[in-house]
Tab-separated table of N, CA, C and O in Angstrom:
chain	number	residue	atom	x	y	z
O	1	MET	N	-8.078	-26.844	-8.102
O	1	MET	CA	-7.447	-26.267	-7.901
O	1	MET	C	-6.060	-25.912	-9.131
O	1	MET	O	-5.329	-26.443	-8.210
O	2	SER	N	-6.073	-25.032	-9.658
O	2	SER	CA	-4.728	-24.979	-11.323
O	2	SER	C	-3.841	-24.253	-10.154
O	2	SER	O	-4.427	-22.970	-10.229
O	3	GLN	N	-3.039	-25.133	-11.028
O	3	GLN	CA	-1.512	-23.965	-11.025
O	3	GLN	C	-2.402	-22.690	-11.270
O	3	GLN	O	-1.499	-22.132	-10.020
O	4	SER	N	-2.260	-22.578	-12.641
O	4	SER	CA	-2.695	-21.156	-12.999
O	4	SER	C	-3.858	-20.498	-11.982
O	4	SER	O	-2.870	-18.874	-11.199
O	5	ALA	N	-4.234	-20.748	-11.186
O	5	ALA	CA	-5.572	-20.052	-9.974
O	5	ALA	C	-4.809	-19.815	-8.922
O	5	ALA	O	-4.598	-19.321	-8.083
O	6	ASN	N	-3.933	-20.335	-8.931
O	6	ASN	CA	-2.676	-21.418	-7.268
O	6	ASN	C	-1.944	-19.953	-7.440
O	6	ASN	O	-1.925	-19.232	-6.026
O	7	HIS	N	-1.448	-19.780	-8.553
O	7	HIS	CA	0.038	-18.599	-8.719
O	7	HIS	C	-1.450	-16.957	-8.461
O	7	HIS	O	-0.119	-16.355	-8.524
O	8	SER	N	-1.919	-17.236	-9.366
O	8	SER	CA	-2.954	-16.070	-9.557
O	8	SER	C	-2.989	-15.080	-8.436
O	8	SER	O	-2.421	-13.812	-8.192
O	9	LEU	N	-3.321	-16.593	-7.195
O	9	LEU	CA	-3.891	-15.825	-6.009
O	9	LEU	C	-2.724	-15.464	-4.789
O	9	LEU	O	-2.512	-14.543	-4.816
O	10	ALA	N	-1.650	-16.161	-5.181
O	10	ALA	CA	-0.630	-15.556	-4.282
O	10	ALA	C	0.573	-13.674	-4.667
O	10	ALA	O	0.913	-13.212	-4.761
O	11	LEU	N	0.054	-14.001	-6.715
O	11	LEU	CA	0.198	-13.255	-7.501
O	11	LEU	C	0.224	-11.597	-6.886
O	11	LEU	O	1.110	-10.638	-6.898
O	12	SER	N	-1.767	-11.767	-7.123
O	12	SER	CA	-1.830	-10.841	-6.181
O	12	SER	C	-1.902	-10.644	-5.099
O	12	SER	O	-2.173	-8.819	-4.688
O	13	VAL	N	-1.847	-10.889	-4.339
O	13	VAL	CA	-1.403	-11.131	-2.594
O	13	VAL	C	-0.167	-10.273	-2.596
O	13	VAL	O	-0.308	-9.219	-2.230
O	14	ILE	N	1.284	-10.999	-3.217
O	14	ILE	CA	2.514	-10.597	-2.628
O	14	ILE	C	2.229	-9.015	-3.895
O	14	ILE	O	3.015	-7.808	-3.036
O	15	LEU	N	1.784	-8.994	-5.037
O	15	LEU	CA	1.775	-7.968	-5.816
O	15	LEU	C	0.368	-6.143	-4.583
O	15	LEU	O	1.894	-5.280	-4.510
O	16	ALA	N	-0.673	-7.196	-3.774
O	16	ALA	CA	-1.162	-5.472	-3.138
O	16	ALA	C	0.076	-5.317	-2.691
O	16	ALA	O	-0.571	-4.059	-1.750
O	17	ALA	N	0.402	-6.292	-1.782
O	17	ALA	CA	1.535	-5.850	-0.418
O	17	ALA	C	3.022	-5.489	-1.187
O	17	ALA	O	2.677	-3.904	-0.561
O	18	ALA	N	3.435	-5.542	-1.792
O	18	ALA	CA	4.758	-4.848	-2.686
O	18	ALA	C	3.845	-3.782	-3.049
O	18	ALA	O	4.452	-2.090	-2.180
O	19	ILE	N	2.834	-3.236	-3.437
O	19	ILE	CA	2.009	-1.857	-3.865
O	19	ILE	C	1.905	-1.042	-2.397
O	19	ILE	O	2.451	0.032	-2.466
O	20	LEU	N	1.538	-1.274	-0.823
O	20	LEU	CA	0.691	-0.338	-0.133
O	20	LEU	C	2.126	-0.881	0.717
O	20	LEU	O	2.956	1.237	1.237
O	21	GLY	N	3.532	-1.775	0.292
O	21	GLY	CA	3.810	-1.484	1.479
O	21	GLY	C	5.532	-0.169	0.800
O	21	GLY	O	6.096	0.431	1.719
O	22	GLY	N	5.658	-0.777	-0.670
O	22	GLY	CA	6.458	0.813	-0.920
O	22	GLY	C	5.733	2.271	-1.486
O	22	GLY	O	6.664	3.458	-0.562
O	23	PHE	N	5.104	2.234	-1.153
O	23	PHE	CA	3.851	3.394	-0.784
O	23	PHE	C	4.319	3.710	0.582
O	23	PHE	O	4.704	5.030	1.037
O	24	PHE	N	3.666	3.259	1.967
O	24	PHE	CA	4.087	3.255	3.514
O	24	PHE	C	5.955	3.494	2.995
O	24	PHE	O	6.160	4.524	4.539
O	25	GLY	N	6.622	2.695	2.821
O	25	GLY	CA	8.139	3.071	3.352
O	25	GLY	C	8.291	3.984	2.059
O	25	GLY	O	9.755	5.009	2.799
O	26	LEU	N	8.209	4.420	1.021
O	26	LEU	CA	8.334	5.737	0.261
O	26	LEU	C	7.771	7.241	2.349
O	26	LEU	O	8.242	7.968	1.202
O	27	GLN	N	6.349	6.845	1.474
O	27	GLN	CA	6.205	8.311	2.884
O	27	GLN	C	6.553	8.074	4.116
O	27	GLN	O	6.746	9.280	4.062
O	28	LEU	N	6.694	7.145	4.532
O	28	LEU	CA	8.790	7.521	5.675
O	28	LEU	C	9.264	7.829	5.183
O	28	LEU	O	9.869	8.419	5.906
O	29	HIS	N	9.953	7.588	3.869
O	29	HIS	CA	11.462	7.812	4.669
O	29	HIS	C	11.210	9.822	3.664
O	29	HIS	O	12.327	10.115	4.202
O	30	GLN	N	10.289	10.486	2.783
O	30	GLN	CA	10.012	11.642	2.405
O	30	GLN	C	9.448	12.120	3.838
O	30	GLN	O	9.703	13.392	4.310
O	31	TYR	N	8.816	11.425	4.685
O	31	TYR	CA	8.252	12.426	6.526
O	31	TYR	C	10.338	11.783	7.301
O	31	TYR	O	10.123	13.352	7.798
O	32	LEU	N	11.010	11.220	6.641
O	32	LEU	CA	12.341	11.158	7.589
O	32	LEU	C	13.677	11.936	6.308
O	32	LEU	O	13.744	13.185	7.324
O	33	ASP	N	13.130	12.423	5.710
O	33	ASP	CA	13.629	14.007	4.625
O	33	ASP	C	13.933	14.900	5.703
O	33	ASP	O	14.355	16.174	5.147
O	34	VAL	N	12.280	14.753	5.799
O	34	VAL	CA	11.690	16.743	6.616
O	34	VAL	C	12.412	16.612	8.234
O	34	VAL	O	12.696	17.351	8.608
O	35	ALA	N	11.832	16.019	7.997
O	35	ALA	CA	12.549	15.946	9.932
O	35	ALA	C	13.360	15.443	10.141
O	35	ALA	O	13.858	15.798	11.320
O	36	CYS	N	14.777	15.107	9.432
O	36	CYS	CA	15.938	15.126	9.802
O	36	CYS	C	16.982	15.402	8.754
O	36	CYS	O	16.526	15.388	6.889
O	37	ASN	N	17.448	16.005	8.763
O	37	ASN	CA	18.742	16.810	7.549
O	37	ASN	C	19.532	15.283	7.408
O	37	ASN	O	19.247	15.808	5.535
O	38	MET	N	20.058	15.136	8.114
O	38	MET	CA	20.582	13.537	7.264
O	38	MET	C	21.234	12.646	8.355
O	38	MET	O	19.556	13.359	9.425
O	39	ARG	N	21.220	11.304	8.313
O	39	ARG	CA	21.441	10.038	8.547
O	39	ARG	C	21.718	10.843	10.499
O	39	ARG	O	22.994	10.554	10.176
O	40	GLY	N	20.686	10.204	11.229
O	40	GLY	CA	21.274	10.835	12.678
O	40	GLY	C	21.167	12.353	12.766
O	40	GLY	O	21.510	12.039	13.905
O	41	GLU	N	21.231	12.693	11.922
O	41	GLU	CA	20.579	14.733	13.270
O	41	GLU	C	19.838	14.544	12.638
O	41	GLU	O	19.400	15.261	11.195
O	42	CYS	N	19.138	14.588	13.852
O	42	CYS	CA	17.473	15.322	13.443
O	42	CYS	C	17.277	16.219	13.913
O	42	CYS	O	16.451	15.993	15.086
O	43	TYR	N	17.945	17.569	14.352
O	43	TYR	CA	17.818	18.323	14.662
O	43	TYR	C	17.326	18.855	16.366
O	43	TYR	O	16.618	18.730	17.154
O	44	GLY	N	17.617	17.633	17.580
O	44	GLY	CA	17.504	17.657	18.271
O	44	GLY	C	17.025	16.398	18.807
O	44	GLY	O	16.563	15.992	19.812
O	45	ARG	N	16.538	15.785	18.176
O	45	ARG	CA	15.489	15.235	18.506
O	45	ARG	C	15.849	13.823	18.900
O	45	ARG	O	16.779	13.017	17.469
O	46	THR	N	15.278	12.816	19.577
O	46	THR	CA	15.799	11.574	20.163
O	46	THR	C	14.869	10.317	20.354
O	46	THR	O	15.141	9.266	21.201
O	47	ASP	N	13.845	10.612	19.495
O	47	ASP	CA	12.387	9.371	19.857
O	47	ASP	C	12.565	8.764	18.504
O	47	ASP	O	14.056	8.878	17.935
O	48	TRP	N	11.265	8.315	18.561
O	48	TRP	CA	12.075	7.581	17.490
O	48	TRP	C	12.171	7.665	15.227
O	48	TRP	O	12.373	6.757	14.795
O	49	VAL	N	11.941	8.639	15.561
O	49	VAL	CA	12.694	9.632	14.022
O	49	VAL	C	13.725	9.352	14.371
O	49	VAL	O	14.814	8.588	12.836
O	50	TYR	N	15.517	9.723	15.008
O	50	TYR	CA	15.991	9.554	15.084
O	50	TYR	C	16.987	8.240	14.710
O	50	TYR	O	17.517	8.007	14.061
O	51	VAL	N	15.692	7.155	15.519
O	51	VAL	CA	16.100	5.680	15.491
O	51	VAL	C	15.907	5.613	13.616
O	51	VAL	O	16.963	4.826	13.154
O	52	ALA	N	15.165	5.929	12.704
O	52	ALA	CA	14.686	4.936	12.236
O	52	ALA	C	15.668	5.834	10.610
O	52	ALA	O	15.360	5.594	10.133
O	53	SER	N	15.773	7.101	11.308
O	53	SER	CA	16.544	7.690	9.837
O	53	SER	C	18.061	7.291	9.786
O	53	SER	O	18.619	7.474	8.906
O	54	LEU	N	18.571	6.495	11.066
O	54	LEU	CA	19.721	5.472	11.129
O	54	LEU	C	20.041	4.655	10.351
O	54	LEU	O	19.949	3.079	9.987
O	55	ILE	N	17.999	4.126	10.199
O	55	ILE	CA	17.942	2.610	8.773
O	55	ILE	C	17.674	3.196	7.603
O	55	ILE	O	16.916	4.152	7.071
O	56	PRO	N	18.342	1.874	6.717
O	56	PRO	CA	18.518	2.476	5.256
O	56	PRO	C	16.937	1.726	5.153
O	56	PRO	O	15.965	1.167	5.087
O	57	ILE	N	16.446	3.846	3.932
O	57	ILE	CA	15.148	2.965	3.678
O	57	ILE	C	14.722	1.472	2.464
O	57	ILE	O	13.442	1.631	2.653
O	58	HIS	N	15.907	0.740	2.733
O	58	HIS	CA	15.584	-0.162	1.858
O	58	HIS	C	14.956	-1.205	2.504
O	58	HIS	O	14.410	-2.141	2.609
O	59	VAL	N	15.782	-0.677	3.340
O	59	VAL	CA	15.126	-1.618	4.696
O	59	VAL	C	14.255	-2.220	5.736
O	59	VAL	O	13.256	-2.730	5.629
O	60	ILE	N	13.711	-0.154	5.151
O	60	ILE	CA	12.214	0.262	5.838
O	60	ILE	C	11.362	0.291	5.144
O	60	ILE	O	10.227	-1.055	5.406
O	61	THR	N	11.531	-0.109	3.476
O	61	THR	CA	11.125	-0.420	2.750
O	61	THR	C	10.601	-2.072	2.849
O	61	THR	O	9.009	-2.620	2.687
O	62	VAL	N	11.549	-2.699	2.526
O	62	VAL	CA	11.089	-4.131	2.726
O	62	VAL	C	10.312	-4.429	3.887
O	62	VAL	O	9.559	-5.621	3.822
O	63	GLY	N	10.753	-4.144	4.819
O	63	GLY	CA	9.990	-4.099	5.811
O	63	GLY	C	8.158	-3.908	6.058
O	63	GLY	O	7.454	-4.751	6.382
O	64	MET	N	8.436	-3.200	5.293
O	64	MET	CA	6.065	-2.584	5.059
O	64	MET	C	6.253	-3.941	4.018
O	64	MET	O	4.863	-3.685	4.551
O	65	VAL	N	6.847	-3.423	3.194
O	65	VAL	CA	6.211	-4.661	2.608
O	65	VAL	C	5.936	-6.272	2.782
O	65	VAL	O	4.776	-7.216	2.833
O	66	SER	N	6.863	-6.164	3.290
O	66	SER	CA	6.501	-7.298	4.640
O	66	SER	C	6.061	-7.784	5.147
O	66	SER	O	4.358	-9.220	5.633
O	67	ALA	N	5.206	-6.109	6.205
O	67	ALA	CA	4.591	-6.590	7.451
O	67	ALA	C	3.215	-6.208	6.341
O	67	ALA	O	2.137	-6.977	6.832
O	68	TRP	N	3.278	-5.969	5.628
O	68	TRP	CA	1.577	-5.510	4.633
O	68	TRP	C	1.428	-7.333	4.100
O	68	TRP	O	0.292	-7.484	4.377
O	69	LEU	N	2.209	-7.449	3.740
O	69	LEU	CA	2.138	-9.689	2.946
O	69	LEU	C	1.787	-9.873	4.213
O	69	LEU	O	0.839	-11.293	4.288
O	70	LEU	N	1.800	-10.112	5.882
O	70	LEU	CA	1.957	-10.815	6.644
O	70	LEU	C	-0.300	-10.750	6.818
O	70	LEU	O	-0.202	-11.320	6.880
O	71	LEU	N	-0.216	-9.660	6.837
O	71	LEU	CA	-1.039	-8.637	6.798
O	71	LEU	C	-2.792	-9.685	5.951
O	71	LEU	O	-3.470	-9.831	6.577
O	72	PHE	N	-1.912	-9.032	4.678
O	72	PHE	CA	-2.844	-10.077	3.081
O	72	PHE	C	-3.127	-11.328	3.661
O	72	PHE	O	-3.737	-12.123	3.786
O	73	SER	N	-1.553	-12.317	3.932
O	73	SER	CA	-2.153	-13.713	3.814
O	73	SER	C	-2.969	-13.953	5.609
O	73	SER	O	-3.648	-14.703	5.388
O	74	LEU	N	-2.157	-13.157	6.140
O	74	LEU	CA	-3.649	-13.451	7.708
O	74	LEU	C	-5.347	-13.082	7.311
O	74	LEU	O	-5.591	-14.338	7.074
O	75	PHE	N	-5.390	-12.046	6.346
O	75	PHE	CA	-7.064	-12.107	5.446
O	75	PHE	C	-7.277	-13.615	5.095
O	75	PHE	O	-8.353	-13.660	4.869
O	76	VAL	N	-6.544	-13.705	4.152
O	76	VAL	CA	-6.520	-14.371	2.257
O	76	VAL	C	-7.068	-16.217	3.731
O	76	VAL	O	-8.205	-16.640	3.475
O	77	LEU	N	-6.093	-16.509	4.800
O	77	LEU	CA	-5.827	-17.328	6.120
O	77	LEU	C	-7.358	-17.470	6.305
O	77	LEU	O	-8.102	-18.614	6.425
O	78	PHE	N	-7.570	-16.745	7.121
O	78	PHE	CA	-8.947	-16.488	8.042
O	78	PHE	C	-9.326	-16.254	7.135
O	78	PHE	O	-11.037	-16.155	7.567
O	79	ALA	N	-10.073	-15.196	6.646
O	79	ALA	CA	-10.876	-14.599	5.645
O	79	ALA	C	-11.321	-14.175	4.765
O	79	ALA	O	-12.057	-13.403	4.206
O	80	PHE	N	-11.070	-15.006	3.311
O	80	PHE	CA	-10.699	-15.385	2.681
O	80	PHE	C	-11.861	-15.463	2.136
O	80	PHE	O	-12.679	-16.343	2.046
O	81	PRO	N	-13.036	-14.830	1.345
O	81	PRO	CA	-14.467	-15.112	0.736
O	81	PRO	C	-14.207	-15.964	-0.351
O	81	PRO	O	-14.182	-14.907	-1.766
O	82	LEU	N	-14.018	-17.528	0.005
O	82	LEU	CA	-13.738	-18.327	-1.140
O	82	LEU	C	-14.859	-18.659	-2.592
O	82	LEU	O	-15.122	-18.045	-4.310
O	83	GLU	N	-16.072	-18.681	-2.704
O	83	GLU	CA	-17.172	-18.922	-2.673
O	83	GLU	C	-17.958	-17.520	-3.408
O	83	GLU	O	-18.484	-17.585	-4.973
O	84	PHE	N	-18.107	-16.188	-2.984
O	84	PHE	CA	-18.145	-14.557	-3.240
O	84	PHE	C	-16.703	-14.597	-5.081
O	84	PHE	O	-18.008	-14.314	-5.690
O	85	VAL	N	-15.514	-14.967	-4.201
O	85	VAL	CA	-14.639	-15.193	-5.996
O	85	VAL	C	-15.280	-16.015	-7.028
O	85	VAL	O	-14.893	-16.138	-7.552
O	86	GLN	N	-15.625	-17.222	-6.454
O	86	GLN	CA	-16.468	-18.212	-7.163
O	86	GLN	C	-16.758	-17.876	-8.175
O	86	GLN	O	-17.399	-18.464	-9.601
O	87	LYS	N	-17.716	-17.412	-7.538
O	87	LYS	CA	-19.150	-16.557	-7.916
O	87	LYS	C	-19.412	-15.827	-9.517
O	87	LYS	O	-19.349	-15.703	-10.611
O	88	LEU	N	-18.368	-15.262	-8.893
O	88	LEU	CA	-17.321	-13.414	-9.566
O	88	LEU	C	-16.065	-14.498	-11.039
O	88	LEU	O	-17.037	-14.079	-12.217
O	89	SER	N	-16.182	-15.623	-10.889
O	89	SER	CA	-15.151	-15.959	-12.146
O	89	SER	C	-14.026	-16.614	-12.127
O	89	SER	O	-13.659	-16.393	-13.073
O	90	LEU	N	-13.375	-15.056	-10.647
O	90	LEU	CA	-12.097	-15.570	-10.916
O	90	LEU	C	-11.201	-16.636	-10.293
O	90	LEU	O	-9.658	-16.614	-11.285
O	91	LEU	N	-11.603	-17.071	-9.513
O	91	LEU	CA	-10.876	-19.059	-9.100
O	91	LEU	C	-12.074	-19.212	-9.915
O	91	LEU	O	-12.854	-19.616	-8.242
O	92	LYS	N	-12.458	-20.565	-10.276
O	92	LYS	CA	-13.139	-21.633	-10.589
O	92	LYS	C	-13.234	-22.770	-9.883
O	92	LYS	O	-13.453	-23.442	-9.545
O	93	ASN	N	-11.970	-23.497	-9.810
O	93	ASN	CA	-11.670	-24.275	-9.315
O	93	ASN	C	-10.686	-24.125	-8.129
O	93	ASN	O	-9.966	-25.417	-8.367
O	94	ALA	N	-11.242	-23.470	-7.396
O	94	ALA	CA	-10.745	-23.056	-5.883
O	94	ALA	C	-11.086	-23.917	-4.870
O	94	ALA	O	-12.542	-23.933	-5.068
O	95	ASP	N	-9.864	-24.367	-4.984
O	95	ASP	CA	-10.428	-25.404	-3.953
O	95	ASP	C	-9.808	-24.693	-1.951
O	95	ASP	O	-8.716	-24.076	-2.032
O	96	ARG	N	-10.446	-25.327	-0.871
O	96	ARG	CA	-9.903	-24.289	0.575
O	96	ARG	C	-8.684	-24.504	0.983
O	96	ARG	O	-8.398	-23.669	1.385
O	97	SER	N	-8.439	-25.792	1.109
O	97	SER	CA	-7.432	-26.367	1.784
O	97	SER	C	-5.953	-26.119	0.165
O	97	SER	O	-4.442	-25.571	1.603
O	98	VAL	N	-6.699	-25.475	-0.827
O	98	VAL	CA	-4.591	-25.136	-1.608
O	98	VAL	C	-5.150	-23.322	-1.303
O	98	VAL	O	-4.091	-23.293	-1.368
O	99	VAL	N	-6.015	-22.893	-0.840
O	99	VAL	CA	-5.702	-21.847	-0.634
O	99	VAL	C	-5.359	-20.716	0.785
O	99	VAL	O	-4.691	-20.537	0.901
O	100	ARG	N	-5.773	-22.670	1.910
O	100	ARG	CA	-5.399	-22.424	3.146
O	100	ARG	C	-3.759	-22.758	2.814
O	100	ARG	O	-3.081	-21.997	3.132
O	101	ARG	N	-2.729	-23.436	1.937
O	101	ARG	CA	-1.946	-23.641	1.818
O	101	ARG	C	-0.899	-21.959	1.586
O	101	ARG	O	0.112	-22.016	1.550
O	102	THR	N	-1.381	-22.136	0.018
O	102	THR	CA	-0.957	-21.018	-0.156
O	102	THR	C	-0.397	-19.624	0.991
O	102	THR	O	0.085	-19.489	0.670
O	103	ALA	N	-1.149	-19.385	1.879
O	103	ALA	CA	-1.229	-18.318	2.527
O	103	ALA	C	-0.651	-18.237	3.417
O	103	ALA	O	-0.054	-17.785	3.867
O	104	ALA	N	-0.586	-20.339	4.187
O	104	ALA	CA	0.270	-20.340	5.277
O	104	ALA	C	2.003	-19.840	4.556
O	104	ALA	O	2.304	-19.726	4.852
O	105	LEU	N	2.292	-20.333	3.575
O	105	LEU	CA	3.418	-20.317	2.820
O	105	LEU	C	3.587	-18.502	2.944
O	105	LEU	O	4.859	-18.232	3.645
O	106	LEU	N	3.398	-18.136	2.444
O	106	LEU	CA	3.153	-16.270	2.380
O	106	LEU	C	3.316	-16.361	3.963
O	106	LEU	O	4.403	-15.453	3.840
O	107	PHE	N	1.949	-16.409	4.271
O	107	PHE	CA	2.274	-16.142	6.192
O	107	PHE	C	4.539	-16.630	6.858
O	107	PHE	O	4.182	-15.358	6.849
O	108	PHE	N	4.354	-17.746	5.941
O	108	PHE	CA	5.565	-17.882	7.116
O	108	PHE	C	6.577	-17.138	5.982
O	108	PHE	O	7.737	-16.473	6.892
O	109	THR	N	6.539	-16.793	4.253
O	109	THR	CA	7.654	-16.020	4.193
O	109	THR	C	7.787	-14.553	4.500
O	109	THR	O	9.489	-14.115	4.937
O	110	ALA	N	6.357	-13.722	5.113
O	110	ALA	CA	6.489	-12.988	5.231
O	110	ALA	C	6.413	-12.367	6.737
O	110	ALA	O	7.769	-11.611	7.179
O	111	VAL	N	6.329	-13.601	7.758
O	111	VAL	CA	6.892	-13.404	8.927
O	111	VAL	C	8.351	-14.075	9.290
O	111	VAL	O	9.395	-13.474	9.384
O	112	ALA	N	9.668	-14.386	8.049
O	112	ALA	CA	10.594	-14.288	7.812
O	112	ALA	C	11.409	-13.364	8.067
O	112	ALA	O	12.489	-12.621	8.247
O	113	THR	N	10.533	-12.721	6.445
O	113	THR	CA	10.858	-11.883	5.733
O	113	THR	C	11.119	-10.438	7.465
O	113	THR	O	12.328	-10.047	7.517
O	114	LEU	N	10.225	-10.458	7.596
O	114	LEU	CA	10.172	-8.686	8.819
O	114	LEU	C	11.123	-9.191	9.721
O	114	LEU	O	11.720	-8.396	9.849
O	115	VAL	N	11.177	-10.530	10.525
O	115	VAL	CA	12.364	-10.942	11.907
O	115	VAL	C	13.846	-10.360	11.026
O	115	VAL	O	14.004	-9.607	12.102
O	116	ALA	N	14.292	-11.470	10.167
O	116	ALA	CA	14.688	-10.878	8.964
O	116	ALA	C	15.068	-8.903	9.396
O	116	ALA	O	16.057	-8.731	9.571
O	117	MET	N	14.372	-8.068	8.727
O	117	MET	CA	14.355	-7.143	8.209
O	117	MET	C	14.118	-6.052	9.575
O	117	MET	O	15.486	-5.311	10.142
O	118	ILE	N	14.003	-6.990	10.383
O	118	ILE	CA	14.015	-6.289	12.207
O	118	ILE	C	14.733	-6.620	12.753
O	118	ILE	O	15.868	-5.029	13.272
O	119	LEU	N	15.958	-7.733	12.500
O	119	LEU	CA	16.793	-7.587	12.797
O	119	LEU	C	18.078	-6.869	12.434
O	119	LEU	O	19.544	-6.246	12.648
O	120	LEU	N	18.554	-6.855	10.606
O	120	LEU	CA	18.686	-5.761	10.314
O	120	LEU	C	19.167	-4.870	10.653
O	120	LEU	O	19.252	-3.222	11.066
O	121	GLY	N	17.148	-4.089	10.749
O	121	GLY	CA	17.883	-2.559	11.226
O	121	GLY	C	18.310	-2.102	12.606
O	121	GLY	O	18.165	-1.817	12.595
O	122	ALA	N	17.846	-3.249	13.523
O	122	ALA	CA	18.415	-2.391	14.681
O	122	ALA	C	19.116	-2.879	14.619
O	122	ALA	O	20.708	-2.186	15.652
O	123	TRP	N	20.158	-3.221	13.708
O	123	TRP	CA	22.214	-3.506	13.543
O	123	TRP	C	22.063	-2.084	13.070
O	123	TRP	O	22.897	-1.878	13.561
O	124	PHE	N	20.994	-1.640	11.786
O	124	PHE	CA	21.858	-0.405	11.409
O	124	PHE	C	21.945	1.254	12.398
O	124	PHE	O	22.564	1.783	12.465
O	125	ALA	N	20.937	1.125	13.605
O	125	ALA	CA	20.915	1.142	14.067
O	125	ALA	C	21.493	1.285	16.139
O	125	ALA	O	21.720	2.583	16.392
O	126	THR	N	22.224	0.516	15.656
O	126	THR	CA	23.537	0.640	16.915
O	126	THR	C	24.376	0.964	16.251
O	126	THR	O	24.941	0.840	17.284
O	127	ILE	N	25.043	0.417	14.932
O	127	ILE	CA	26.343	0.979	14.545
O	127	ILE	C	26.421	2.692	14.048
O	127	ILE	O	25.407	3.230	13.901
């Protein structure tokens, strides 16, 4: 598998995760704007909406992006239709081991980022 095909696969997965994670982060932010007057003022609600309103939207959005990256990397790692993609001539010189290595790198990056955002979110929720 050539370097450009390897980079194309990784960038496609990252781009798809960023688009979906950004969309869901924005939707959650819009919901929190409606449900809460301001940070921590949620009209008497004490459930997850109150806790989520304490976390900055950047942390929530990056957490959503890393969660989608985690899901997509698991898909590439275990269920990626490599033969079908090769027949479409999208990744002509694709090798299963390189695809797995790329997916594993994306998986560990997503896990590290998700853990960091969970810890950061928990810190913001407690201050």
